[in-house]
Coordinates of C-alpha atoms and ligand atoms in Angstrom, one line a residue:
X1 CA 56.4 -161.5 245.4
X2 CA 56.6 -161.5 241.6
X3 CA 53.3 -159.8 239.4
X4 CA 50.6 -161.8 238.9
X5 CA 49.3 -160.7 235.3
X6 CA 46.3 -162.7 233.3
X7 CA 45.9 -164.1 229.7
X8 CA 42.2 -164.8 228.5
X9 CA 42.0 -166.8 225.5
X10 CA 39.1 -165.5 223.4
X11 CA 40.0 -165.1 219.6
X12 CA 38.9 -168.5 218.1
X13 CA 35.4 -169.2 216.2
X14 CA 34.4 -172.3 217.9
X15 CA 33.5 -174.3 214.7
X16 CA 32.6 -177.1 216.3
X17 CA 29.6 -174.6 218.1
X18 CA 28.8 -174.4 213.9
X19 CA 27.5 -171.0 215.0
X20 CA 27.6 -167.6 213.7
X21 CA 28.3 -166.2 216.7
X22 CA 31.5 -166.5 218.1
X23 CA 31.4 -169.4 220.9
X24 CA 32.8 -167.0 223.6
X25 CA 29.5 -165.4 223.2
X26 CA 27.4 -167.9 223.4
X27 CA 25.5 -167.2 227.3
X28 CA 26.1 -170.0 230.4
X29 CA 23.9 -168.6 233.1
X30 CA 22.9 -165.6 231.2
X31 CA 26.2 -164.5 230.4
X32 CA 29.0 -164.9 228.0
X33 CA 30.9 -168.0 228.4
X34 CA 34.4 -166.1 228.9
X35 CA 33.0 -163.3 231.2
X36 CA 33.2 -166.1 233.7
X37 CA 37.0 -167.3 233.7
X38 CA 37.3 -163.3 233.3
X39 CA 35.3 -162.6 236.6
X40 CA 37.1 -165.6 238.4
X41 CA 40.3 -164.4 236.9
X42 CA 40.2 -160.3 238.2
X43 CA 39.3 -161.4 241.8
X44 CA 42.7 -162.8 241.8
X45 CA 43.3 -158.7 241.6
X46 CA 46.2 -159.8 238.8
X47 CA 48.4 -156.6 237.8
X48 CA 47.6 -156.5 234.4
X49 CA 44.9 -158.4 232.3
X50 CA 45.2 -159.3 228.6
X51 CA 41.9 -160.7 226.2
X52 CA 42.9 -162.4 223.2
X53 CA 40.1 -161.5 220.4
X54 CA 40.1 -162.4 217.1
X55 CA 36.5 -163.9 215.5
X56 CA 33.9 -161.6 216.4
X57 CA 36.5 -159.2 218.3
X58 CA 33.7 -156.0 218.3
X59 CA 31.1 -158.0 219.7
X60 CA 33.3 -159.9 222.3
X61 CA 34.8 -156.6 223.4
X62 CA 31.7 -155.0 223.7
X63 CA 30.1 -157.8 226.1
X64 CA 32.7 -156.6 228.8
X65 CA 31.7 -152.5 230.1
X66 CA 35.0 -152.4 232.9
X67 CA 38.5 -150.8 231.6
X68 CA 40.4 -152.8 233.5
X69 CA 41.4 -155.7 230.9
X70 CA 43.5 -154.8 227.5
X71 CA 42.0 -156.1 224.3
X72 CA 44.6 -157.6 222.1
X73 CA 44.1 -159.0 218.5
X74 CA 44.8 -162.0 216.8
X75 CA 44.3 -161.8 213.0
X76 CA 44.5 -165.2 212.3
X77 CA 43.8 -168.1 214.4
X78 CA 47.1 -170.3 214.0
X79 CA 46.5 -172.2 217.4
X80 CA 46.4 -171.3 221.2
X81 CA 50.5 -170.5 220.8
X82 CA 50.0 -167.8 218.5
X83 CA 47.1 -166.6 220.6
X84 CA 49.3 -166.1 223.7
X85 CA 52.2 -164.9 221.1
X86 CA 49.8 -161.8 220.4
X87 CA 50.4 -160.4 223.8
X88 CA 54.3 -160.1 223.7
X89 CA 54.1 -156.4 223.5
X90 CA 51.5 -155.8 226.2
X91 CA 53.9 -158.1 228.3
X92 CA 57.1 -156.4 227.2
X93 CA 58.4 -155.4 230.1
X94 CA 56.2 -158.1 232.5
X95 CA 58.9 -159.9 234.5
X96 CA 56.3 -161.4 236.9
X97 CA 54.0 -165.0 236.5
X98 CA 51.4 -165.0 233.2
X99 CA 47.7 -167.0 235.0
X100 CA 46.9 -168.0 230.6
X101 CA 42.8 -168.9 230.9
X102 CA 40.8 -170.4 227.7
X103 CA 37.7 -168.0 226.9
X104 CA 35.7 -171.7 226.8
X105 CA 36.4 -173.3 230.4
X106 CA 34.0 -171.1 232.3
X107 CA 33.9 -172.9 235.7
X108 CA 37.5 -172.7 236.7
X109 CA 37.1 -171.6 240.6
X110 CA 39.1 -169.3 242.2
X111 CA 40.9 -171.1 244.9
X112 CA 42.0 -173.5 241.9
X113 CA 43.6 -170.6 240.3
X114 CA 44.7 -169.6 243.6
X115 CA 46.6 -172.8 244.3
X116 CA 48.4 -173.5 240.3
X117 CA 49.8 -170.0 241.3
X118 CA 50.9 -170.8 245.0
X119 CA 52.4 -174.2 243.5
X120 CA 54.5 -172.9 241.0
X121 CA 55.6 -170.4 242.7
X122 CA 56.6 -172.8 245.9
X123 CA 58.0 -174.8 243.0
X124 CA 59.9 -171.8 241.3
X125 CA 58.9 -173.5 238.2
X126 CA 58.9 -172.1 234.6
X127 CA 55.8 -173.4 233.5
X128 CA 53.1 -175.1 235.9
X129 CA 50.2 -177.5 234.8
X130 CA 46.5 -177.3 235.6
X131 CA 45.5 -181.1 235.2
X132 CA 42.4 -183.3 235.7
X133 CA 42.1 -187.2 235.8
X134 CA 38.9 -187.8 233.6
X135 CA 36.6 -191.1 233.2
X136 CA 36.3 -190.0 229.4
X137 CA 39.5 -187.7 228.4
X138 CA 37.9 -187.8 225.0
X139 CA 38.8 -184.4 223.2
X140 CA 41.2 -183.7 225.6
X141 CA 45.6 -182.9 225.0
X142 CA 46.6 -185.8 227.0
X143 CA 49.4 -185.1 230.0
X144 CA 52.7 -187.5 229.3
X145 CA 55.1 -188.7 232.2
X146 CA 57.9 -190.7 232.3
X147 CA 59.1 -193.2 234.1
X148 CA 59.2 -191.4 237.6
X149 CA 56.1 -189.9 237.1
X150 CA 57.2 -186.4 236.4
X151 CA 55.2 -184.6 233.5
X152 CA 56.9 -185.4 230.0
X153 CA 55.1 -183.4 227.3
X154 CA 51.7 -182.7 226.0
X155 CA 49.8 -184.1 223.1
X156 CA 47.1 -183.3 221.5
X157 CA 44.1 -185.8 220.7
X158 CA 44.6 -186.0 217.2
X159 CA 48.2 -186.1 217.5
X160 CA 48.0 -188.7 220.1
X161 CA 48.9 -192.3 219.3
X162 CA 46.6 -195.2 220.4
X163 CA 48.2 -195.5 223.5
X164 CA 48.7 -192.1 224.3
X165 CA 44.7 -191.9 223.9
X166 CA 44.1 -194.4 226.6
X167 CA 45.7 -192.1 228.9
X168 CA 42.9 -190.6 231.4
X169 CA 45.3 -187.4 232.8
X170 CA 44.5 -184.5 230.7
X171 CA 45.1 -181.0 230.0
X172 CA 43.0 -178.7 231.5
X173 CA 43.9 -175.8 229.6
X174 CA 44.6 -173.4 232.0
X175 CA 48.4 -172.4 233.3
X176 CA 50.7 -170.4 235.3
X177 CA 54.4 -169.2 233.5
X178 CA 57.2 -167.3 234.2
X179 CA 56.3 -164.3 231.6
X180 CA 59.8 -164.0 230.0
X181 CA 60.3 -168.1 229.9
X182 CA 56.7 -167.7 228.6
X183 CA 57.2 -165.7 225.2
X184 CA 60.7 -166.6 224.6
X185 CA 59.3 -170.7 224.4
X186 CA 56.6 -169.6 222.3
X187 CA 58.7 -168.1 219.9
X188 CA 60.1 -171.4 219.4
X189 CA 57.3 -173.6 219.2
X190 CA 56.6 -175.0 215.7
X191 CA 53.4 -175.9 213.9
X192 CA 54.5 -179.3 212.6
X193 CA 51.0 -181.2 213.4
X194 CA 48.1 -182.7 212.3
X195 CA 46.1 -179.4 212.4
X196 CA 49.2 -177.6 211.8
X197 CA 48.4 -174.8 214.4
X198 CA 50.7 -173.6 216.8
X199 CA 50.3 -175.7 220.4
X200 CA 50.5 -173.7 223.7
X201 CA 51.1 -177.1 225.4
X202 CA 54.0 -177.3 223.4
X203 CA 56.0 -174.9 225.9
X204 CA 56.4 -177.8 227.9
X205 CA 58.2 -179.4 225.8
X206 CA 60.3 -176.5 224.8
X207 CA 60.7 -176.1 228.7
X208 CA 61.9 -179.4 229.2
X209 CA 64.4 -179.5 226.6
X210 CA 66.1 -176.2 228.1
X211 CA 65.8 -178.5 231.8
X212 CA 63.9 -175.7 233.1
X213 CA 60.9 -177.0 236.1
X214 CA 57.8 -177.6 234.5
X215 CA 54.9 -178.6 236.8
X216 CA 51.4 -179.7 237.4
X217 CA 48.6 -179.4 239.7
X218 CA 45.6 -182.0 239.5
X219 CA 42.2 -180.0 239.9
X220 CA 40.3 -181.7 242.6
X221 CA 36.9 -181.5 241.2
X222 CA 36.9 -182.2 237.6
X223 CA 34.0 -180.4 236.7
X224 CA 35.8 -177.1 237.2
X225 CA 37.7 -177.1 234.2
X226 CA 35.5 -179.1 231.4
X227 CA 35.9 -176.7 228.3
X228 CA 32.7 -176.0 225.8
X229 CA 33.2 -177.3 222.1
X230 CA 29.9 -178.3 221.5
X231 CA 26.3 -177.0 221.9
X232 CA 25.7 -180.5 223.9
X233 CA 28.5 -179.5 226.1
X234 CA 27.5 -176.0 226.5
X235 CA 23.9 -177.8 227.9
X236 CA 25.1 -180.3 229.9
X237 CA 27.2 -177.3 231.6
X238 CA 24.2 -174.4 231.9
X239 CA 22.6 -177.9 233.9
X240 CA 25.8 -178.1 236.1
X241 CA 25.7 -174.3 236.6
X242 CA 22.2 -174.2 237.4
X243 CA 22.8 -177.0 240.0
X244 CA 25.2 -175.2 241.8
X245 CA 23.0 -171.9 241.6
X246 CA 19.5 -173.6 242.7
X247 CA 21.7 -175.1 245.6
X248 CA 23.2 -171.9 246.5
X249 CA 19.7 -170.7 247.4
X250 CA 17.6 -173.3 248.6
X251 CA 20.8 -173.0 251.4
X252 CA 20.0 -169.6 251.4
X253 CA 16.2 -170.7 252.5
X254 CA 14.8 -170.1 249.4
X255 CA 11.8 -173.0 248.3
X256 CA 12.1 -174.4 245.3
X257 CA 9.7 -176.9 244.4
X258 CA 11.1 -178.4 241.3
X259 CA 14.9 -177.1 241.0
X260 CA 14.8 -179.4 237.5
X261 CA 12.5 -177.0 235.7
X262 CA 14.0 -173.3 238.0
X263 CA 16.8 -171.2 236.0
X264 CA 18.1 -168.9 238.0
X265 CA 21.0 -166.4 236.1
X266 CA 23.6 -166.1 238.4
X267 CA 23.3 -162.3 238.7
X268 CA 20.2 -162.9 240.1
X269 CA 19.0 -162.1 244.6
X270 CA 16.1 -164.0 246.0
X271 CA 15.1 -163.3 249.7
X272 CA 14.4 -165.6 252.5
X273 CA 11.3 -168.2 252.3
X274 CA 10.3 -166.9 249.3
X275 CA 8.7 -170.0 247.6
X276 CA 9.1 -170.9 243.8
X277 CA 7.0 -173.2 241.4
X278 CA 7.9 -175.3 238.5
X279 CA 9.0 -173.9 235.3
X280 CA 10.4 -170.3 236.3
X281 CA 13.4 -168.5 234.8
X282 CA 14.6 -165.3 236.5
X283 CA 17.4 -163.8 234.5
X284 CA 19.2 -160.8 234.5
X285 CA 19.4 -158.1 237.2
X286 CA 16.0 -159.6 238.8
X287 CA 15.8 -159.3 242.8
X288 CA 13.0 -160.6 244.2
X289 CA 12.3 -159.8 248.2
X290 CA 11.3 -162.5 251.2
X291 CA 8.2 -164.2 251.7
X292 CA 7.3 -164.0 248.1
X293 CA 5.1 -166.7 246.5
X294 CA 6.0 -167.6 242.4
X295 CA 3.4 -170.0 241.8
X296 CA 4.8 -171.5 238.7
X297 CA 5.8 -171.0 234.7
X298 CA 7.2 -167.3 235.2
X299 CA 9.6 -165.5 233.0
X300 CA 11.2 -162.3 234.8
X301 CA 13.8 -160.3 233.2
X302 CA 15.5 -157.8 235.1
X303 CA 12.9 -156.9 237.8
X304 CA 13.0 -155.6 241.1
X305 CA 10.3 -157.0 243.3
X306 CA 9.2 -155.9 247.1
X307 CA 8.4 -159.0 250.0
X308 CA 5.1 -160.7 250.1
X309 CA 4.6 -160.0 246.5
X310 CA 2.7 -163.2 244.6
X311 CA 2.7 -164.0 241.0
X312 CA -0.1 -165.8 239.9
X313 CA 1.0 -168.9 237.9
X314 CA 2.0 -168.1 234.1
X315 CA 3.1 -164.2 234.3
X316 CA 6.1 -162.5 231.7
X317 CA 7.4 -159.8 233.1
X318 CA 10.5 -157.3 232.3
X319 CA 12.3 -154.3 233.9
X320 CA 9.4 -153.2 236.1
X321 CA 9.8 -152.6 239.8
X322 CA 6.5 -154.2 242.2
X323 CA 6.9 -153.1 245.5
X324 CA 5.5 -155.4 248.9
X325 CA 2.4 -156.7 248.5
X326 CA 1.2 -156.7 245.1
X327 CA -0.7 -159.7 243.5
X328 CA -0.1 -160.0 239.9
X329 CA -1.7 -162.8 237.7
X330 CA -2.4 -165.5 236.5
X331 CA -2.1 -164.9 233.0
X332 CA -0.4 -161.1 233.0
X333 CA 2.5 -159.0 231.4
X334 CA 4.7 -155.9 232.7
X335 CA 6.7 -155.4 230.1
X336 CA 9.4 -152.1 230.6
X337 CA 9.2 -149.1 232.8
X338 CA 6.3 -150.2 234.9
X339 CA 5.6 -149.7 238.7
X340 CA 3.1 -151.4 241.1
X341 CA 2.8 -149.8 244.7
X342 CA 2.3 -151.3 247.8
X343 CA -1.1 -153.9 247.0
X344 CA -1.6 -153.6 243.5
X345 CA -4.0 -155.9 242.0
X346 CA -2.9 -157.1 238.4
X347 CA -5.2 -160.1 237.2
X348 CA -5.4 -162.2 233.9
X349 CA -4.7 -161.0 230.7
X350 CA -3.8 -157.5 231.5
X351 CA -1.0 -156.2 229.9
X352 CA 1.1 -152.9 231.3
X353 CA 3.8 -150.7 230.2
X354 CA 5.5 -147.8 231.6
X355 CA 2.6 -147.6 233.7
X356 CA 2.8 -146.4 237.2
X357 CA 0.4 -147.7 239.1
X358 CA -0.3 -146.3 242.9
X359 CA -0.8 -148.4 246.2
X360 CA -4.0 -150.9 246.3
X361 CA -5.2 -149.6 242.7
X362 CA -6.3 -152.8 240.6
X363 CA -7.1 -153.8 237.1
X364 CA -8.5 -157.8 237.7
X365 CA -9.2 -158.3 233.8
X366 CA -8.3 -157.7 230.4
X367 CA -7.1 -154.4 230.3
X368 CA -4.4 -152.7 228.5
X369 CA -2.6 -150.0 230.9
X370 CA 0.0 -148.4 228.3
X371 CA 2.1 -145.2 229.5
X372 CA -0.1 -144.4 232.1
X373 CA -0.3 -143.0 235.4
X374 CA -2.7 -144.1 237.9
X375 CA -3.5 -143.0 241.2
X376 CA -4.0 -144.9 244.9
X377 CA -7.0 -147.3 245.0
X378 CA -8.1 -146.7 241.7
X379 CA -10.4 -149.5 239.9
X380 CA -9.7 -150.3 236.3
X381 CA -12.8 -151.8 235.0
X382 CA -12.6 -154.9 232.9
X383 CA -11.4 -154.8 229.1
X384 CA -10.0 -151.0 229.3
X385 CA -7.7 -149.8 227.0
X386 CA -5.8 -146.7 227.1
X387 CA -5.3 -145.9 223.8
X388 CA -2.0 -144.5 223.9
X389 CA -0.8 -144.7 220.1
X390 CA -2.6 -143.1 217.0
X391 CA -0.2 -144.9 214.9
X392 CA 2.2 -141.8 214.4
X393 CA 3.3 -140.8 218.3
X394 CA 2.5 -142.1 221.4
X395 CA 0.8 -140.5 223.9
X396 CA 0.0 -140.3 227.8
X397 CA -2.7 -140.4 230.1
X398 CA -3.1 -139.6 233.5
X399 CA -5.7 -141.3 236.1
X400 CA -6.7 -140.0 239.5
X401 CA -6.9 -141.2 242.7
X402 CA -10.0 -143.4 244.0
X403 CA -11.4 -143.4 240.5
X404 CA -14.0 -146.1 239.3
X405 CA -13.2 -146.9 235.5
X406 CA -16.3 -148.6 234.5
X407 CA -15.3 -152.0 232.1
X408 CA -15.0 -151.7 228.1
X409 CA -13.6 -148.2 228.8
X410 CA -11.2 -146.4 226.0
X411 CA -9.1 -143.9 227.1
X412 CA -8.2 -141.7 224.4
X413 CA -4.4 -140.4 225.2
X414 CA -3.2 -137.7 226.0
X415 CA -6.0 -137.6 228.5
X416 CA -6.1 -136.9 232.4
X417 CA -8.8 -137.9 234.7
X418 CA -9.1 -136.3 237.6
X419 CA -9.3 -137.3 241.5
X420 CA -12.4 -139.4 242.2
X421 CA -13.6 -139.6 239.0
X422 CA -16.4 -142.1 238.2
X423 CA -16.3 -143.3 234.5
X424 CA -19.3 -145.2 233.4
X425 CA -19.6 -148.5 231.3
X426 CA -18.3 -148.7 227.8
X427 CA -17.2 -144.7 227.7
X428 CA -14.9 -143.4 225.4
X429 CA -12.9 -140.3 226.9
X430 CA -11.5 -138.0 224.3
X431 CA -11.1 -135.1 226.8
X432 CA -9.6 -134.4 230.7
X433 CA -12.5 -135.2 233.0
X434 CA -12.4 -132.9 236.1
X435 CA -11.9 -134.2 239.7
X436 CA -15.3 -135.9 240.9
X437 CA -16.9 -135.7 237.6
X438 CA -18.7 -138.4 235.8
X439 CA -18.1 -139.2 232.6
X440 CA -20.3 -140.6 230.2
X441 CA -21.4 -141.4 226.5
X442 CA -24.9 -141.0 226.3
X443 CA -26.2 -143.3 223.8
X444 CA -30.1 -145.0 223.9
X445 CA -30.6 -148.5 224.3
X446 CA -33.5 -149.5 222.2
X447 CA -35.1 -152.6 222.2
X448 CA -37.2 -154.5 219.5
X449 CA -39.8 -157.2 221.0
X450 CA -40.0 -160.0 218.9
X451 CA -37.1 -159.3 216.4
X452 CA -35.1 -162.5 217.1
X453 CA -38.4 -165.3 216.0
X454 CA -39.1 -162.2 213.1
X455 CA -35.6 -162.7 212.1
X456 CA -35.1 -165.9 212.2
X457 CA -38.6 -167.0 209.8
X458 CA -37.0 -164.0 206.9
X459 CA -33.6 -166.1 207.4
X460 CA -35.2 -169.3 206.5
X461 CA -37.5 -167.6 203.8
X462 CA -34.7 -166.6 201.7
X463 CA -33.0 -169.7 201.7
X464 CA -35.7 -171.7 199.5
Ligands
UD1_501 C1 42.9 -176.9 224.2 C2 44.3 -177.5 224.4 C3 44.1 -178.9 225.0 C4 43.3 -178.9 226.3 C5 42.0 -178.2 226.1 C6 41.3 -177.9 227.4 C7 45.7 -176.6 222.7 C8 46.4 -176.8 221.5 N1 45.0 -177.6 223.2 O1 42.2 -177.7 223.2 O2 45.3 -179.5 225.2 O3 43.1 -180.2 226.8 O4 42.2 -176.9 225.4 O5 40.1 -177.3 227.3 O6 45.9 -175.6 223.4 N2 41.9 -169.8 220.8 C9 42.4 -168.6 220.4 N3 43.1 -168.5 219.2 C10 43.4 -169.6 218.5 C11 42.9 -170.9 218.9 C12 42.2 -170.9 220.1 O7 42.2 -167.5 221.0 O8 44.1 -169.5 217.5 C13 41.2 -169.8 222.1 C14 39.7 -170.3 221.8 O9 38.9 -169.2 221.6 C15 39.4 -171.0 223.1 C16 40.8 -171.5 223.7 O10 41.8 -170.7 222.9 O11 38.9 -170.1 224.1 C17 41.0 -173.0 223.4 O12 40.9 -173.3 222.1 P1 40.2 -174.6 221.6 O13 40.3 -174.6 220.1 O14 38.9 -174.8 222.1 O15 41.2 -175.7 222.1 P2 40.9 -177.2 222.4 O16 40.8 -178.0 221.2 O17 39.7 -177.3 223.3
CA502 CA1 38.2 -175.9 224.0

């Protein structure tokens, strides 16, 4: 069987994105919009695989981390032709079939791919097709055929006549060739046309005209291959993609109770009867375990979370790990490099980071827990802060286990307190407390009978 090799098409701006950023790079489900023809692409295990770069090559390069695709430039975007063009070299001595893939048609699935390469092959065609039959082909190169129905050219929208317009078969951008029929049309295909750039579609014509086979396969759902000019089009496909994704796992037994307002990236786990309100996004690397209860408006970047772990409604959280059990929220923030045991407590308006917290320790209220350790079933009184910055370095401090922070407590880093340590109300510790200690700030409450009336008649006086 001849080589299957792969051409991703990644070098234009995208002006119609009217972006800075090159439109390859704009994210569909969390990631890149080419990484996904690229993914679907490599698990057709192709021989070699080419990326065209050209605007933004750096940054479109550096969004891929494998080795297994060469990067090839294109200086100067002169059309989807030219783009292919820039690969002759790599292809040199390529004798097998070329799969060519557009950077910006991100839902192309694999057994579609699969079956343009079995066609054209069965056909032992020079050039095969991928097609779709659309409602609106607006935008679209339109497919020609001639009287007996065969496939007759290629023309592009604004090249395309009033008639040719009304044609609903269109080109879906994607295609199989025979490599060395491949870069010898090319090198033939002009840039006579309205945008004077030079056509890839235009090797069908070429093809034709040497009466080699050129064919076409018709994609059967047409959703697969719509292509993202716009920023209208890139939402209306992050909706389809998220479709598919929420499907995927309320099939997987997964609750969600409003899949309309759930984003899910697609790099994303979730176990089994894990239940999850309105207005979540889960993005990244974030696995979440069974059973699990999200009650609503949570934003979770790349965390790793245990079973039977709920989230309050309203929580932010980012590459922290919670393991089974803990209760975190409403109204609370992990932010990097934290860790909740097994039954952590984490209630509203506390905010962690790198904090490593140890089983069935809590902190229920307004508390700042900043590069800290604590211990097991420690109790972080309300409104402590561990003071872990003096506005030059940043410092740690270290908390026991079964210790009793009393609330309005400021721990002064670095600073350990030891095992069973009892910290009373509103202390500030400036030095290691030893294990069973109490620590304290003596300080006398005084109180003045009568002050408030006294007060309040030498307020009045002084306003006449
Ligand atoms: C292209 C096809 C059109 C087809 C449609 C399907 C051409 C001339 N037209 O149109 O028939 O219906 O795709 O989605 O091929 N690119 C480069 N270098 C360039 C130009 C483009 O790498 O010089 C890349 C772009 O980054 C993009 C892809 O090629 O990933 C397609 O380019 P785009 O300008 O979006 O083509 P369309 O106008 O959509
Ligand atoms: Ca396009």
């Amino acid at each position: 069987m001849p080589e299957l090799g792969v051409i991703l098409l990644a070098a234009g701006q995208g002006t119609r994105m009217k972006s800075a950023l090159p439109k390859v790079l704009h994210p569909l489900g969390g990631k890149p919009l080419f990484l996904h023809a690229l993914g679907t692409a490599q698990r057709l295990c192709p021989a070699r695989a080419a990326v065209i770069i050209g605007h933004g090559a750096e940054a479109v390069r550096q969004a891929y981390t494998a080795n297994d695709v060469d990067w090839l430039i294109q200086d100067r975007q002169l059309g989807t032709g030219h783009a292919v063009l820039c690969a002759t070299d790599a292809f040199r001595d390529f004798l097998g079939d070329v799969l060519i893939l557009s950077g910006d048609v991100p839902l192309i699935g694999e057994s579609t791919l699969r079956a343009l390469v079995e066609h054209h092959r069965s056909k032992r065609a020079a050039v095969t097709v991928l097609t779709a039959l659309l409602q609106k082909p607006n935008g679209y190169g339109r497919i020609l055929r001639g009287r007996d129905g065969t496939i007759s050219g290629i023309v592009q929208e604004k090249d395309a006549g009033a008639a040719q317009r009304q044609i609903g078969e269109v080109n879906a951008g994607v295609y199989v060739a025979s490599a060395p029929f491949l870069f010898a049309a090319l090198s033939s295909v002009k840039n006579d046309n309205q945008q004077q750039e030079y056509y890839l579609p235009d090797i069908v014509a070429v093809g034709l005209a040497q009466g080699k086979s050129i064919e076409t396969v018709q994609v059967a759902d047409a959703r697969e291959m719509m292509g993202v000019n716009t920023r209208e089009e890139l939402a209306f496909m992050e909706k389809s993609l998220r479709e598919t994704i929420n499907r995927k796992w309320m099939l997987a037994g997964v609750t969600l109770k409003d899949p309309d307002t759930t984003y899910i990236d697609e790099s994303v786990t979730i176990g089994k009867d894990t239940v999850i309100g309105p207005n979540t996004q889960l993005r990244g690397k974030t696995v979440i375990g069974e059973r699990c209860q999200i009650d609503g408006s949570a934003f979770l970047t790349d965390m790793e979370i245990g079973d039977e772990v709920q989230l309050k409604f309203s929580v932010v959280m980012t590459g922290s790990r919670i393991d089974n059990g803990a209760v975190i929220g409403p109204f609370a923030q992990l932010r990097p490099g934290t860790h909740l045991g097994r039954n952590v407590h984490i209630g509203n308006f506390v905010e962690a980071k790198a904090a490593e917290i140890g089983e069935g320790s809590k902190a229920s209220h307004l508390t700042y827990l900043g590069d800290v350790t604590i211990g097991r079933d420690t109790n972080i009184g309300a409104g402590t802060i561990t003071c872990n910055y003096d506005g030059f370095k940043k410092y740690k401090s270290k908390i026991g286990d079964r210790v009793q922070v009393g609330s309005d407590t400021t721990l002064i880093a670095p600073v350990t307190l030891g095992d069973d340590v009892y910290v009373a109300t509103a202390s500030t510790v400036r030095h290691d407390v030893p294990d069973g200690a109490l620590v304290f700030n003596p300080r006398e409450e005084k109180v003045r009978a009568g002050w408030t009336e006294r007060k309040r008649q030498q307020m009045k006086g002084s306003k006449k």
